[in-house]
Coordinates of C-alpha atoms in Angstrom, one line a residue:
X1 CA -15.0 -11.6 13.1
X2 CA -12.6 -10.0 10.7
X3 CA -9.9 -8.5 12.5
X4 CA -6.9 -6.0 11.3
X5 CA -3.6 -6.8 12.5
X6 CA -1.8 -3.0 13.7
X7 CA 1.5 -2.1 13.4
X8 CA 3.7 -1.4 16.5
X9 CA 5.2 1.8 17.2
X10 CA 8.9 2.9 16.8
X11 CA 10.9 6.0 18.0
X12 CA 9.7 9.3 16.6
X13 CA 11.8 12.2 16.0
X14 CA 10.6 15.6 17.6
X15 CA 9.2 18.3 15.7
X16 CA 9.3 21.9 15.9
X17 CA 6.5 24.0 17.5
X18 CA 5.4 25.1 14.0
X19 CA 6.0 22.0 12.4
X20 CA 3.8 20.1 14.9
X21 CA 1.1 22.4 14.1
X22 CA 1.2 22.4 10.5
X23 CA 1.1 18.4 11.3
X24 CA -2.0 19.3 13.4
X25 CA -3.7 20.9 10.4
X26 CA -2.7 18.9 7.7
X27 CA -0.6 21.5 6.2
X28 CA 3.3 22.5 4.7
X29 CA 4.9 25.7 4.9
X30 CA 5.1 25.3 0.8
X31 CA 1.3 25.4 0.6
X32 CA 0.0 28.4 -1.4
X33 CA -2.7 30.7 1.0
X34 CA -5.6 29.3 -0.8
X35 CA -4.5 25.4 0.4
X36 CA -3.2 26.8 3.9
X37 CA -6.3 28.8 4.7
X38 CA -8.6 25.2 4.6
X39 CA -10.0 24.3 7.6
X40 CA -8.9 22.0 10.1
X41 CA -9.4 18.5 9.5
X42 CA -12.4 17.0 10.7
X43 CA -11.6 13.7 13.1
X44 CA -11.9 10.2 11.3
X45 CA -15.7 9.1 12.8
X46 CA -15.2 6.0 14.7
X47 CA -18.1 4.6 13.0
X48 CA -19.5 5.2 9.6
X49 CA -21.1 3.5 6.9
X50 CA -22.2 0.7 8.9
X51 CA -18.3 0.0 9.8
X52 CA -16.3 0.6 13.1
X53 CA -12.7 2.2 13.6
X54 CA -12.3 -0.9 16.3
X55 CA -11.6 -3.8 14.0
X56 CA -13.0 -6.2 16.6
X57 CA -16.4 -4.9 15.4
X58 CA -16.4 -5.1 11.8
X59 CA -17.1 -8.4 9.9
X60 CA -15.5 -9.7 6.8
X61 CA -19.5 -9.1 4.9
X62 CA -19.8 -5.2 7.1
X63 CA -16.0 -4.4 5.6
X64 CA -17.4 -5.8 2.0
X65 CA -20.6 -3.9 1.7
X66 CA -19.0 -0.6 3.0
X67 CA -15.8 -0.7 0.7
X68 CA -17.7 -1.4 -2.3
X69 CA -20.8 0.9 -1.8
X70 CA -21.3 4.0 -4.1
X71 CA -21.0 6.6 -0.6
X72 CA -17.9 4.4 0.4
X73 CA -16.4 3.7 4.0
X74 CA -13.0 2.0 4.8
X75 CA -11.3 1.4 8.1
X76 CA -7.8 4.0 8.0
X77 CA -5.0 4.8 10.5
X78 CA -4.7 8.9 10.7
X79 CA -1.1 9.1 11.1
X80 CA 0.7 11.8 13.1
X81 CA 3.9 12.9 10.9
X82 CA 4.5 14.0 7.4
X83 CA 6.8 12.4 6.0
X84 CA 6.8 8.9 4.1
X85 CA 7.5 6.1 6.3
X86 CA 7.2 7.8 9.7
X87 CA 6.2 6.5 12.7
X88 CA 3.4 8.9 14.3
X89 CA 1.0 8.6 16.6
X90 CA -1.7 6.4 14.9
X91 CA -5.3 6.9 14.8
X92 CA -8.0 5.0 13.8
X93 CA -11.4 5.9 12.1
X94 CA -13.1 5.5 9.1
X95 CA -12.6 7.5 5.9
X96 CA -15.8 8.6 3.7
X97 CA -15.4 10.5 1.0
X98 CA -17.8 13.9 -0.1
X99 CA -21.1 13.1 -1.8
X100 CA -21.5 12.0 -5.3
X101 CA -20.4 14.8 -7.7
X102 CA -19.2 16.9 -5.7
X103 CA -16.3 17.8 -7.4
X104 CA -18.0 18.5 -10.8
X105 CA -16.0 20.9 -12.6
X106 CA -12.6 20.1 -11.4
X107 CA -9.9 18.5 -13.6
X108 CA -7.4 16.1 -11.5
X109 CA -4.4 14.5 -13.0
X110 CA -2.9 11.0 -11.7
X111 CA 0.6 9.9 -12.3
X112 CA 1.5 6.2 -11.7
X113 CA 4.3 4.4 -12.4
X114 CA 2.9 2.2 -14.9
X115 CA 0.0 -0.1 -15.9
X116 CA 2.0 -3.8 -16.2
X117 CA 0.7 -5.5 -13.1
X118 CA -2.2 -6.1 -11.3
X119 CA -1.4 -3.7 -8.7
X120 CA -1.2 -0.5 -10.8
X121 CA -4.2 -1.7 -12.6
X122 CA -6.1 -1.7 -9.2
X123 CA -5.1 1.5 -8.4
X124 CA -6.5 2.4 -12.2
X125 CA -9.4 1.0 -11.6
X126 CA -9.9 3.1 -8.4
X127 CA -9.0 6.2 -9.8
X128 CA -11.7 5.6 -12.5
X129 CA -14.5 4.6 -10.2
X130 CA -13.7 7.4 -7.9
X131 CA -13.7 10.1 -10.6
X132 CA -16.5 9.2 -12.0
X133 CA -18.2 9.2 -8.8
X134 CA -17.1 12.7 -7.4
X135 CA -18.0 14.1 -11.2
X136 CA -14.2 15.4 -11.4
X137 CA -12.7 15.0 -14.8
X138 CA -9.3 13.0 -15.0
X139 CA -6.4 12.6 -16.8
X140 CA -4.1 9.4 -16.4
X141 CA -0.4 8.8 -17.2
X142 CA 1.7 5.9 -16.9
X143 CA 5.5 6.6 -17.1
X144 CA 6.6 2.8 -18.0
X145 CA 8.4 1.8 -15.3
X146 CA 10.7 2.8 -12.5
X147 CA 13.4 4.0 -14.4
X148 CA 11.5 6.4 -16.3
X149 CA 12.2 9.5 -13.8
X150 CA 12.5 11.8 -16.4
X151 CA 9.7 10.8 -18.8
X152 CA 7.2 11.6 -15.2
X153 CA 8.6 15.1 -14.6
X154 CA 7.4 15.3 -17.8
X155 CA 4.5 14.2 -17.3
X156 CA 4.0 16.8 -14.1
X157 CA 4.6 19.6 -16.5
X158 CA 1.9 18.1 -19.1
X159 CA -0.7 17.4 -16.4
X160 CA -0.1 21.7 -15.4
X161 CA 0.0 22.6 -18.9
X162 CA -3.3 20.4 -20.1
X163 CA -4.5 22.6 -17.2
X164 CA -4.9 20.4 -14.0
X165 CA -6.2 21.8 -10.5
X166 CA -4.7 19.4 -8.3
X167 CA -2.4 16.7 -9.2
X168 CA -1.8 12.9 -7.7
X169 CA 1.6 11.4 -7.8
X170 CA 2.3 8.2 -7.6
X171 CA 6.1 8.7 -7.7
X172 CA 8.9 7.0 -9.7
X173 CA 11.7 8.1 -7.2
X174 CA 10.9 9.8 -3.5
X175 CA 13.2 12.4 -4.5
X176 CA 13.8 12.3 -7.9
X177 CA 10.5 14.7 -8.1
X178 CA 11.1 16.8 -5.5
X179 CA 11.8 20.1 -7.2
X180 CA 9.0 19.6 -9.8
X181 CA 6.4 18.7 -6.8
X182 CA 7.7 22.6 -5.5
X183 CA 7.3 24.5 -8.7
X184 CA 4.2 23.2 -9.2
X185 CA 2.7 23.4 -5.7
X186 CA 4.0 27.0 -5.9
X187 CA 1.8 27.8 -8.7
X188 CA -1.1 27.3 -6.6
X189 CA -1.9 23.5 -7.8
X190 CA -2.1 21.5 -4.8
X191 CA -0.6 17.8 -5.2
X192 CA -1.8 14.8 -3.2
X193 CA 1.4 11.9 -2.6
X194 CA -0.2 8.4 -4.0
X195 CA 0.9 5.0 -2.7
X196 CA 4.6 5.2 -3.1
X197 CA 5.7 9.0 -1.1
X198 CA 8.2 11.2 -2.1
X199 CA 9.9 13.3 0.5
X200 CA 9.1 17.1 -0.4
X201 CA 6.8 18.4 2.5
X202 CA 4.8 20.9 0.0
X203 CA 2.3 18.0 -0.6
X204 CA -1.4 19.0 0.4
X205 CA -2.0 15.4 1.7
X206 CA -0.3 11.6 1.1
X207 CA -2.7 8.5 1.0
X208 CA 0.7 6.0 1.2
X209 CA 1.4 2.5 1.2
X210 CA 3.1 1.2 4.2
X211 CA 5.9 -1.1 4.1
X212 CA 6.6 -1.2 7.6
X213 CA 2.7 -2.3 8.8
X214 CA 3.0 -5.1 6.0
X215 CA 6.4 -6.6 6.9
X216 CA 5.2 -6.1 10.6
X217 CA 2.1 -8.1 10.1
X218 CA 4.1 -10.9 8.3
X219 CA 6.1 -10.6 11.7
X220 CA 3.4 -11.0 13.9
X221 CA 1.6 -13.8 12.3
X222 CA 4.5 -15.9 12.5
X223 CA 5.0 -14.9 15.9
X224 CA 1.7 -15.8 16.9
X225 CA 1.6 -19.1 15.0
X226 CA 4.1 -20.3 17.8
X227 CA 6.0 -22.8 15.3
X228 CA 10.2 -22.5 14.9
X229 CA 10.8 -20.7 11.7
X230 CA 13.9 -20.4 10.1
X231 CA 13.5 -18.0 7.6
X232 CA 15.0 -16.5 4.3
X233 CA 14.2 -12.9 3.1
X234 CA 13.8 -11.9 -0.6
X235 CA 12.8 -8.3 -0.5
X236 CA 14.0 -7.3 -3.7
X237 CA 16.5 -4.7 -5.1
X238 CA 19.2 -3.5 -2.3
X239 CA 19.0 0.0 -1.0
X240 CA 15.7 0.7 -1.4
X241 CA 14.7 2.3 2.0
X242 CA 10.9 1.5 2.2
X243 CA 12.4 -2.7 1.6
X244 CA 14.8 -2.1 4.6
X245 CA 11.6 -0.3 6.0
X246 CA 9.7 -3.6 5.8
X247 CA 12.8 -5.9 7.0
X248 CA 12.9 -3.4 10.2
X249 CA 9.4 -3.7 11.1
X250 CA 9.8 -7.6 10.6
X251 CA 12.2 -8.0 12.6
X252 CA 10.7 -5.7 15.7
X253 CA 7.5 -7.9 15.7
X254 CA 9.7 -11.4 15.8
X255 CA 11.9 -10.2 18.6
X256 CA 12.0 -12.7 21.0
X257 CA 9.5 -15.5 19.4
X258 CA 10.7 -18.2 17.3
X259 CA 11.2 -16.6 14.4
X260 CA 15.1 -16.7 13.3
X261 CA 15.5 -14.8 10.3
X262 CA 18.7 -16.7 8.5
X263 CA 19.6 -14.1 5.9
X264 CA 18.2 -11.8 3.0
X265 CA 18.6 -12.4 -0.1
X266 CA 18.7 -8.9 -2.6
X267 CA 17.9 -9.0 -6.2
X268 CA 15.5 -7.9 -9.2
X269 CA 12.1 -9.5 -9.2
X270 CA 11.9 -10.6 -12.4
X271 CA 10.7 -14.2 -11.8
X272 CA 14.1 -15.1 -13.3
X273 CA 16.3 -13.2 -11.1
X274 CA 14.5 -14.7 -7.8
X275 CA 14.4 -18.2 -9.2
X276 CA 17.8 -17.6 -9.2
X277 CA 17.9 -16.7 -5.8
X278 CA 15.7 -19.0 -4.6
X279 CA 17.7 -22.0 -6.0
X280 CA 20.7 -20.4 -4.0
X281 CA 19.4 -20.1 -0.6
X282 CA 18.4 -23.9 -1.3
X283 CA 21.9 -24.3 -1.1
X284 CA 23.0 -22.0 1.5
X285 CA 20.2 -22.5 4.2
X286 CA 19.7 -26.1 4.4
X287 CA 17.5 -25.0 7.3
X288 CA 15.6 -22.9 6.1
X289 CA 11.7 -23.5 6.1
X290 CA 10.3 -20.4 5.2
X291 CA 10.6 -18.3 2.3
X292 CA 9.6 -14.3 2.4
X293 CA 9.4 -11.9 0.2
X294 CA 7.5 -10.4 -3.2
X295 CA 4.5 -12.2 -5.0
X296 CA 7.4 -13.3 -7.5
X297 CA 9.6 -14.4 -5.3
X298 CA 6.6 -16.5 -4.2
X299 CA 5.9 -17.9 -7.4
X300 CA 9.0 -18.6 -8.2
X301 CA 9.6 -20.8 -5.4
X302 CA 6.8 -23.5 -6.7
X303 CA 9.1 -25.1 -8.8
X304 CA 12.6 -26.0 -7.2
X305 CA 10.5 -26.5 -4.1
X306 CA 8.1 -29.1 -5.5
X307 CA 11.4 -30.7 -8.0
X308 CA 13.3 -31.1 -4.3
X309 CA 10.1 -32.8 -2.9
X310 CA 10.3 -29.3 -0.3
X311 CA 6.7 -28.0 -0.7
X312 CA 5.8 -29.7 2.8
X313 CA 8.8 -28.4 4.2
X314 CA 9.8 -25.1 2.9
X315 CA 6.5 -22.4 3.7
X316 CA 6.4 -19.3 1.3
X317 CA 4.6 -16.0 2.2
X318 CA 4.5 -12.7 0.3
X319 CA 4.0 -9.2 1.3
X320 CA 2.0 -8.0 -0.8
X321 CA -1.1 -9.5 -2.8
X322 CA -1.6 -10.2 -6.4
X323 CA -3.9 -12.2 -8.5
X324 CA -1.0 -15.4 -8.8
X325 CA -0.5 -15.2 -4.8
X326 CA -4.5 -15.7 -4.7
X327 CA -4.3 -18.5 -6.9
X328 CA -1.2 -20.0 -5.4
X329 CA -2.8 -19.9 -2.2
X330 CA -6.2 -21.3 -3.1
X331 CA -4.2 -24.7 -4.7
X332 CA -1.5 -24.7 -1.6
X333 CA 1.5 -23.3 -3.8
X334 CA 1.9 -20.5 -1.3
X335 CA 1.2 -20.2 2.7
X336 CA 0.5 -16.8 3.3
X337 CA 0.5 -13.2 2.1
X338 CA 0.0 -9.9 3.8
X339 CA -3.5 -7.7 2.4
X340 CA -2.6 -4.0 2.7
X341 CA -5.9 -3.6 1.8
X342 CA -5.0 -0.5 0.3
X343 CA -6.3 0.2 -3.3
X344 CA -8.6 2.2 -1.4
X345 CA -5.8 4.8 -0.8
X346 CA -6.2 5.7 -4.7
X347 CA -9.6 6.7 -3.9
X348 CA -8.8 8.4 -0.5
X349 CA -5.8 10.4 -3.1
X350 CA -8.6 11.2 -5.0
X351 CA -11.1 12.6 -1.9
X352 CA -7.9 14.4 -0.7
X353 CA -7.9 16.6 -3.7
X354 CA -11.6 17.2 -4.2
X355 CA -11.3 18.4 -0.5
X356 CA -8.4 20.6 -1.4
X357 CA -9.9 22.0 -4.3
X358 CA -13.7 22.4 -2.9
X359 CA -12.2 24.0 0.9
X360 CA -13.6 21.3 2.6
X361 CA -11.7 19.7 5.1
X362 CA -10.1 16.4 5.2
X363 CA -10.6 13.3 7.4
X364 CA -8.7 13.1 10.0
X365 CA -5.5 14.3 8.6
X366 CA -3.3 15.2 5.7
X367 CA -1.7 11.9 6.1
X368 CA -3.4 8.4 5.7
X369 CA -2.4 4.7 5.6
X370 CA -4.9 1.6 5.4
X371 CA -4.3 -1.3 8.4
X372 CA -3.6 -4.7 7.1
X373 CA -4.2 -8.1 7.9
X374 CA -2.4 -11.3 6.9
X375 CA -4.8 -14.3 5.0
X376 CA -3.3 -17.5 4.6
X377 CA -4.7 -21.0 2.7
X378 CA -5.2 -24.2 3.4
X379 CA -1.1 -24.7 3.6
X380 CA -1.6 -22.8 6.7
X381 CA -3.6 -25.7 8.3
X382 CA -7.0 -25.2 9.1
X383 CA -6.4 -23.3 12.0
X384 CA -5.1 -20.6 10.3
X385 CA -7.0 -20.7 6.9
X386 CA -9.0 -17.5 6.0
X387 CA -8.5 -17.3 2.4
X388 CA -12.7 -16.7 2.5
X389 CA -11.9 -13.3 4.5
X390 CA -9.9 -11.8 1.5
X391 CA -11.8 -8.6 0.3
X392 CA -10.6 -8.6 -3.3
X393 CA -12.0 -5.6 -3.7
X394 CA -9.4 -3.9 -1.6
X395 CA -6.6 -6.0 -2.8
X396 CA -6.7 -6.8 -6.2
X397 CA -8.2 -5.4 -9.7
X398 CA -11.6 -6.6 -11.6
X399 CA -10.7 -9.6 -13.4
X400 CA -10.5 -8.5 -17.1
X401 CA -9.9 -4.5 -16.3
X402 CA -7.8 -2.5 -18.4
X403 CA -6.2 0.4 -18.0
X404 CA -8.5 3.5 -18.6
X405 CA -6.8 6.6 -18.8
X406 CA -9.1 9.6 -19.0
X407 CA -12.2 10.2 -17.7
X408 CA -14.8 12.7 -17.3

């Protein structure tokens, strides 16, 4: 069977009487009366599309067929608070979205980051099979990169002016956007938080990638496989709080196992930067014999650990999956890598909106994640080996996509 790893639970911060209920309804005191006078959500089914909320009972083929059927159905965690990177109550059920065309009529616009790596290019790719599913026409912009904070505030004023009804934001900065999420939301335009959050709580809905529930399932794997590991953390840049968000959550699921995390290591991810670092912690953990971190930091490693003779020795892992982790871990130049599983939540974004638009209510919630599981190759050992389990769908783009950006 093909079973999802789940997150643990950390301490929640209480809520106000009127903020649990707008929780309870999906909604934000910044909502204009034509968002906040939706109905309730409907609850998640626990079984739909031939798939079960209980992960036990879903195979790797049943998860397959549902996620890449026209009427789609995935597996989702409902989750009880509305901000990014809280820890609510989870839920689990299975997401499907309205029937074919059923937002004909309505123009959505979708912000992302940018279109340079496989990732973003997924969540392209979703936005375009989803649009053209629903019948909704849409309108995608890439701002070209992270730094570009003012180029997408831009953007957000283009997407209102070309005349949007609902907008999905797939943010540079989780605060850098805040005021222009608020002035447009007052307007009446409801706006649907993609993949990365941002922290204004006049959002209609988020469909958001979750640090912690990756970092954790990293955590608990290792835990699990039972084996001393000495390990080395490259997250990436310091002070980014969903990267300390993943350490956290790491480090909760290892608590007393045999996990020893020996220190982080901070930097760009440009392959350069974390050869760099790699090389470094050679050098400063002599101990070490795992490396975490980003699919760079991964492919980095193959080169000073195979010129050191270390690749039997030194285990690498990323938390998040790419194309080159795929292919690393298929030839044994990687271990393991967590699957969020979560180019689906482009889709979900997408559903979110229709939902808005067309007074229909959403699943479950106004805020969804997408559980995740960890797939490892043969450097595992055999044991632990499920590279065959990988829905690629869910993880990574169509080999040869690129980037379509309007629609409809």
């Amino acid at each position: 069977m093909f079973t999802f790893l789940s997150r643990s639970r950390m301490p929640v911060l209480a809520a106000s009487a009127a903020g649990l209920a707008l929780l309870l309804t999906g909604c934000t005191q910044a909502e204009t009366s034509a968002v906040a006078d939706r109905p309730a959500p409907s609850a998640a089914p626990p079984e739909a599309g031939g798939i079960f909320a209980d992960p036990s009972k879903n195979t790797f083929q049943s998860l397959t067929k549902a996620a890449t059927a026209a009427d789609w159905a995935v597996p989702v965690e409902v989750i009880g608070c509305n901000t990014p990177g809280c820890d609510g109550d989870r839920t689990a059920g299975v997401y499907t979205p309205l029937p074919a065309g059923s937002a004909e009529g309505k123009t959505i616009c979708a912000l992302v980051p940018h279109v340079k790596d496989p990732y973003w290019l997924g969540i392209d790719e979703a936005l375009v099979s989803e649009a053209k599913r629903s019948g909704a026409s849409l309108q995608v912009y890439e701002a070209g990169g992270y730094t570009e904070i003012s180029k997408q505030i831009d953007q957000l004023s283009n997407c209102v002016a070309g005349g949007a009804d609902a907008v999905l934001i797939g943010a540079v900065s989780n605060e850098a956007l805040n005021n222009k999420i608020d002035e447009i939301t007052a307007q009446g335009i409801p706006v649907i938080d993609m993949i990365n959050g941002v922290t204004t709580t006049s959002v209609s809905g988020r469909a958001l990638f979750d640090y912690c529930t990756l970092g954790g399932n990293l955590g608990k794997h290792l835990k699990e496989v039972g084996e001393p590991v000495k390990a080395v953390w490259f997250p990436g840049p310091a002070g980014v709080g969903s990267l300390e968000q993943l350490m956290s959550c790491f480090k909760e699921q290892t608590a007393g196992s045999d996990v020893e995390l020996l220190g982080v290591q901070y930097g760009d991810t440009g392959k350069d930067a974390q050869l760099d670092l790699v090389e470094n912690a050679l050098e400063a953990y002599p101990q070490m014999n795992y490396i975490l971190g980003s699919a760079t930091t991964v492919d980095a490693a193959t080169g000073p650990l195979t010129e050191r003779g270390l690749k039997d020795k030194i285990k690498t892992a990323s938390y998040y999956f790419t194309p080159e982790v795929a292919s690393l871990l298929k030839s044994g130049g990687a271990t393991c890598s967590s699957a969020g599983n979560d180019l689906i939540l482009a889709k979900v974004a997408l559903d979110m909106a229709a939902r808005t638009l067309t007074g229909e209510p959403l699943v479950g919630g106004g805020h969804i994640g997408t559980p995740a599981n960890v797939i490892c190759g043969p450097a595992a050992g055999k044991k632990w080996n499920n590279l065959d389990q990988l829905i690629r769908e869910l993880n990574l783009p169509s080999e040869g996509f690129q980037p379509v950006f309007s629609v409809n």
